[in-house]
Short mmCIF file of C-alpha atoms in Angstrom, two decimals:
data_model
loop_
_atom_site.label_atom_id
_atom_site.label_comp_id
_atom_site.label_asym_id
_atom_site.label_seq_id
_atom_site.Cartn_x
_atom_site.Cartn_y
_atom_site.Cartn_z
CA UNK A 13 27.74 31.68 -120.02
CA UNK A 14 24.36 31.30 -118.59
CA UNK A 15 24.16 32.56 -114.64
CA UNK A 16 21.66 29.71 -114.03
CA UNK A 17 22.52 25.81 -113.47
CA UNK A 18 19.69 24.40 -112.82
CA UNK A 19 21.89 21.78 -110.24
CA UNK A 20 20.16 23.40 -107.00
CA UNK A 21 16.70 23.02 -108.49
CA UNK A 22 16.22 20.21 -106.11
CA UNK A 23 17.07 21.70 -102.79
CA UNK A 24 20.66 20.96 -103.21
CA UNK A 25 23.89 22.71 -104.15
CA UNK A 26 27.70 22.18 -104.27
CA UNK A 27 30.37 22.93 -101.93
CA UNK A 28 34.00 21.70 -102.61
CA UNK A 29 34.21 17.98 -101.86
CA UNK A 30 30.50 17.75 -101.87
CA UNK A 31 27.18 18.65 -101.81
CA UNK A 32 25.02 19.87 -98.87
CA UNK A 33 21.18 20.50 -98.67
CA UNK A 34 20.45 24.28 -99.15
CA UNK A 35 19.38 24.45 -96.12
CA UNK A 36 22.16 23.43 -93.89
CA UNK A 37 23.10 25.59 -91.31
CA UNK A 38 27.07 25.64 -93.73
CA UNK A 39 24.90 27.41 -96.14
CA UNK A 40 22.59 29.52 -94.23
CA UNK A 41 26.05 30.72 -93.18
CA UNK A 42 27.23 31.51 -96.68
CA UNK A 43 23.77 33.45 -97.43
CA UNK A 44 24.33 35.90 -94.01
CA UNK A 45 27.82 35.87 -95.50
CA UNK A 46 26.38 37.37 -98.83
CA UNK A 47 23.63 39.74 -97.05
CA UNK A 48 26.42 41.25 -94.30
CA UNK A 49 29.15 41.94 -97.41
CA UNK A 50 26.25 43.66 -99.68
CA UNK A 51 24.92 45.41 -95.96
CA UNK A 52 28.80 46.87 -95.68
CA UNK A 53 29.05 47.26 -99.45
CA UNK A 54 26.19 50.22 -99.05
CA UNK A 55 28.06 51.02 -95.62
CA UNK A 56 31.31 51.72 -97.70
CA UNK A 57 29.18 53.77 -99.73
CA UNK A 58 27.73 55.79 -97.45
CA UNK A 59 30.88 56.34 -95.28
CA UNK A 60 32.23 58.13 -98.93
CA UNK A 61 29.10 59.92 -98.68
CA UNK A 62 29.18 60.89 -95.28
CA UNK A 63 32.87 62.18 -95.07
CA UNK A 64 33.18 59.60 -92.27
CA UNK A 65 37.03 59.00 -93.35
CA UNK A 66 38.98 57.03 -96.20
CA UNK A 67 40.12 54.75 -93.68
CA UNK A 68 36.65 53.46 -92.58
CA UNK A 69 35.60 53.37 -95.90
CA UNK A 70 39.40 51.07 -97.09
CA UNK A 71 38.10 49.24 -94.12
CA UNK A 72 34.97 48.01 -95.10
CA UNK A 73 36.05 47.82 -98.72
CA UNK A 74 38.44 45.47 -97.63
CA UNK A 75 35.89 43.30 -95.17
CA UNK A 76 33.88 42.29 -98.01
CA UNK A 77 36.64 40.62 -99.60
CA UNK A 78 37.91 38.86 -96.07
CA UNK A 79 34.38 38.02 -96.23
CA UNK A 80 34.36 36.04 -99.54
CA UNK A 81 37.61 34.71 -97.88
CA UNK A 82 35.29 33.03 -95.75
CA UNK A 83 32.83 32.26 -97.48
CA UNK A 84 35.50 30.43 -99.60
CA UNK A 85 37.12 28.61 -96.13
CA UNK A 86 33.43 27.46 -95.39
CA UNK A 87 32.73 26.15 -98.53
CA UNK A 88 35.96 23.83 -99.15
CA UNK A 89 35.49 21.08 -96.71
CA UNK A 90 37.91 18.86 -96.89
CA UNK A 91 40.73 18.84 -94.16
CA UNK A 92 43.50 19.29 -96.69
CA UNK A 93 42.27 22.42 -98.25
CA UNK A 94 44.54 25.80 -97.62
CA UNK A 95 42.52 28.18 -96.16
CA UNK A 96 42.35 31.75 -96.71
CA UNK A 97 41.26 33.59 -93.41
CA UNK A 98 44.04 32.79 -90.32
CA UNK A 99 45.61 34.73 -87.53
CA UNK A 100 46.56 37.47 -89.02
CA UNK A 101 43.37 38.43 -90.86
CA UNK A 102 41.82 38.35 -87.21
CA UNK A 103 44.87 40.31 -85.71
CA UNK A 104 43.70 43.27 -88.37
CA UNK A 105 40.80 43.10 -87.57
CA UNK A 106 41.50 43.19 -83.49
CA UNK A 107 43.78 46.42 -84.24
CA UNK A 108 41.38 48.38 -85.93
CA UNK A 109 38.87 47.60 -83.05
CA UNK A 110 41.55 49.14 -80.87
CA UNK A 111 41.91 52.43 -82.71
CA UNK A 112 38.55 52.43 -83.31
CA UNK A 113 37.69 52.17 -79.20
CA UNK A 114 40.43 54.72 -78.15
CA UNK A 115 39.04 57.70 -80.45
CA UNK A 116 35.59 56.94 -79.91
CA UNK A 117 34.26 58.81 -76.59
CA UNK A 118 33.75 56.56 -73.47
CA UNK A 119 30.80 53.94 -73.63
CA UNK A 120 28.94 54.04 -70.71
CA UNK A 121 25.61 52.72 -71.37
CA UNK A 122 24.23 50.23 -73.67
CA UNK A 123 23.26 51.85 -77.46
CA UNK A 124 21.07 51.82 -79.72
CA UNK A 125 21.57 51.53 -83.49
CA UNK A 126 20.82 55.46 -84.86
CA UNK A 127 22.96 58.31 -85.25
CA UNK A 128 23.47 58.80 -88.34
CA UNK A 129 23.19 56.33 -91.26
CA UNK A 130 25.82 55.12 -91.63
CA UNK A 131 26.02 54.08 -87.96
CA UNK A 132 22.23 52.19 -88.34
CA UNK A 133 23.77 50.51 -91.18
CA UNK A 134 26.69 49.51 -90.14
CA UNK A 135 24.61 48.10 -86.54
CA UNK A 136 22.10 46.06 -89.16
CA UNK A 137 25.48 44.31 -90.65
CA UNK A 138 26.61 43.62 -87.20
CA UNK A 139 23.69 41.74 -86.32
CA UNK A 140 23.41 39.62 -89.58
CA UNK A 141 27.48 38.99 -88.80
CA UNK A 142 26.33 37.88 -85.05
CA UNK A 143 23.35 35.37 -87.15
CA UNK A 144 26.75 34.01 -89.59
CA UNK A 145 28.35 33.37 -86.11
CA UNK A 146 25.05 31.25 -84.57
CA UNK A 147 25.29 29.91 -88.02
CA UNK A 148 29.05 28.64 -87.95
CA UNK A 149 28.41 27.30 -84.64
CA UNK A 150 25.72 25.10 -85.72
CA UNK A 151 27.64 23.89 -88.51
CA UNK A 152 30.23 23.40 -86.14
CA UNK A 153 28.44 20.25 -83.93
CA UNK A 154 28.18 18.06 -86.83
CA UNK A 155 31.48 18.73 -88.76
CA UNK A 156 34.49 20.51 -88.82
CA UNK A 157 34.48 24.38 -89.19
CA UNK A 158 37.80 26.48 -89.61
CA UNK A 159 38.22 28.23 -86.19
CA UNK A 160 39.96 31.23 -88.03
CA UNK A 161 36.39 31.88 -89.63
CA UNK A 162 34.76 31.60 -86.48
CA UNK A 163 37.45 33.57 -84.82
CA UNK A 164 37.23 36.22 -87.98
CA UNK A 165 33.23 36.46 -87.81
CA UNK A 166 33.01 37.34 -84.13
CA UNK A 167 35.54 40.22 -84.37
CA UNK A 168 33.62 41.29 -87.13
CA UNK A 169 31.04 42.19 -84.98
CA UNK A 170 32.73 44.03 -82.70
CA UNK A 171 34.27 45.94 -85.12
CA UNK A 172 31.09 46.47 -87.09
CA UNK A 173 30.00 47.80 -83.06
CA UNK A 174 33.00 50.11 -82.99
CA UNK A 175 32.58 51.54 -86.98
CA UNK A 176 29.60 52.22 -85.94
CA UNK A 177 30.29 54.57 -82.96
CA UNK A 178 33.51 56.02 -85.14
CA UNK A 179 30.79 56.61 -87.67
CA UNK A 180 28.65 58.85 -85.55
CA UNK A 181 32.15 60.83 -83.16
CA UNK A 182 32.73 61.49 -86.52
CA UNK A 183 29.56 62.82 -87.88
CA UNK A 184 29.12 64.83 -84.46
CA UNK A 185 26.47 62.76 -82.89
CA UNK A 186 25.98 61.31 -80.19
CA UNK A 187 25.46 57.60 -79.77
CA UNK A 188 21.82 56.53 -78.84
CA UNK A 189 21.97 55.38 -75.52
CA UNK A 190 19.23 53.08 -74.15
CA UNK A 191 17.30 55.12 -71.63
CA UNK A 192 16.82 52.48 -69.08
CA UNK A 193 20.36 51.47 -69.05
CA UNK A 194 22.40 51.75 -65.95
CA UNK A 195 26.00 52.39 -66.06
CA UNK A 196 27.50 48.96 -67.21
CA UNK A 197 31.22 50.16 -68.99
CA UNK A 198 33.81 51.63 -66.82
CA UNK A 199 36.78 53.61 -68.79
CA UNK A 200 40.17 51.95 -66.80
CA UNK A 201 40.74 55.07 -65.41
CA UNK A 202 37.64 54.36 -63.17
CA UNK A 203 38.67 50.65 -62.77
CA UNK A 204 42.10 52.00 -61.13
CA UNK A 205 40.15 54.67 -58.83
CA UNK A 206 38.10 51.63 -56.92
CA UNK A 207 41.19 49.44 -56.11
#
């Protein structure tokens, strides 16, 4: 089996139920699909590296394939297709965010990506996830997009956010925090003390 086609030679390549121009914003969607899974591929990596924890690492093993997922949603556009991302991929996804938050130490201040590597790394995916997202959206105003994708990709990011601060509590670091930031997060405890 040869790895080349020559079919997108042209400027063009296939989706199921059609074809689309390469670049569409559908497609520039499926290529910041491919660079955030290979970004968290070396993240997974580096969390085994880093003693960061099994679970992070299952974690972002397991992204990359909810990523093909939808990559796979994306590129099957007709309405009748069965998709592969839906609530309860995003419900995951929400949860770990959760566990994530509570063991992290209060945010405070707006960060900075830095740390340790595998924090800076896992801050690079986020904002290639946040350019999929922009992406989606565009693709969005012309024709129909599955909202569990869109749903899927933005909680990506925040979790990406919150691996990335479990990454360095773990590691003993500190997060980076932007020097010129004022206090913007209250913990709930301080929330209940003003009313």
């Amino acid at each position: 089996m040869k790895l080349y086609t020559r079919q997108g030679d042209r400027g063009d390549t296939s989706v199921v139920g059609g074809k689309r121009n390469k670049g569409d914003a559908r497609i520039e969607a499926f290529g910041s699909f491919e660079e955030v899974n290979a970004l968290i591929g070396k993240a997974a990596l580096l969390a085994a590296e880093e003693k960061s924890g099994r679970d992070l690492q299952t974690d972002l093993e397991r992204i990359q394939h909810e990523l093909f997922d939808c990559g796979s949603d994306v590129a099957d556009i007709r309405a009748e297709a069965v998709r592969k991302v839906d609530n309860s991929t995003v419900v995951w996804l929400e949860n770990r965010i959760d566990e994530y938050t509570e063991e992290a130490p209060p945010l405070q201040k707006f960060i900075l990506p830095g740390g340790t590597s595998l924090s800076a790394e896992l801050h690079l995916a986020r904002t290639v996830c946040r350019r999929a997202e922009r992406e989606l959206v565009r693709a969005g105003e012309n024709e129909d997009v599955p909202v569990p994708v869109l749903m899927y990709v933005n909680r990506l990011s925040d979790y990406l956010f919150s691996a990335a601060r479990i990454a360095n509590s773990r590691a003993g670091k500190t997060d980076v925090e932007y020097e010129r930031s004022a206090k913007v997060f209250t913990t709930e405890k301080e929330r209940e003390n003003k009313q």
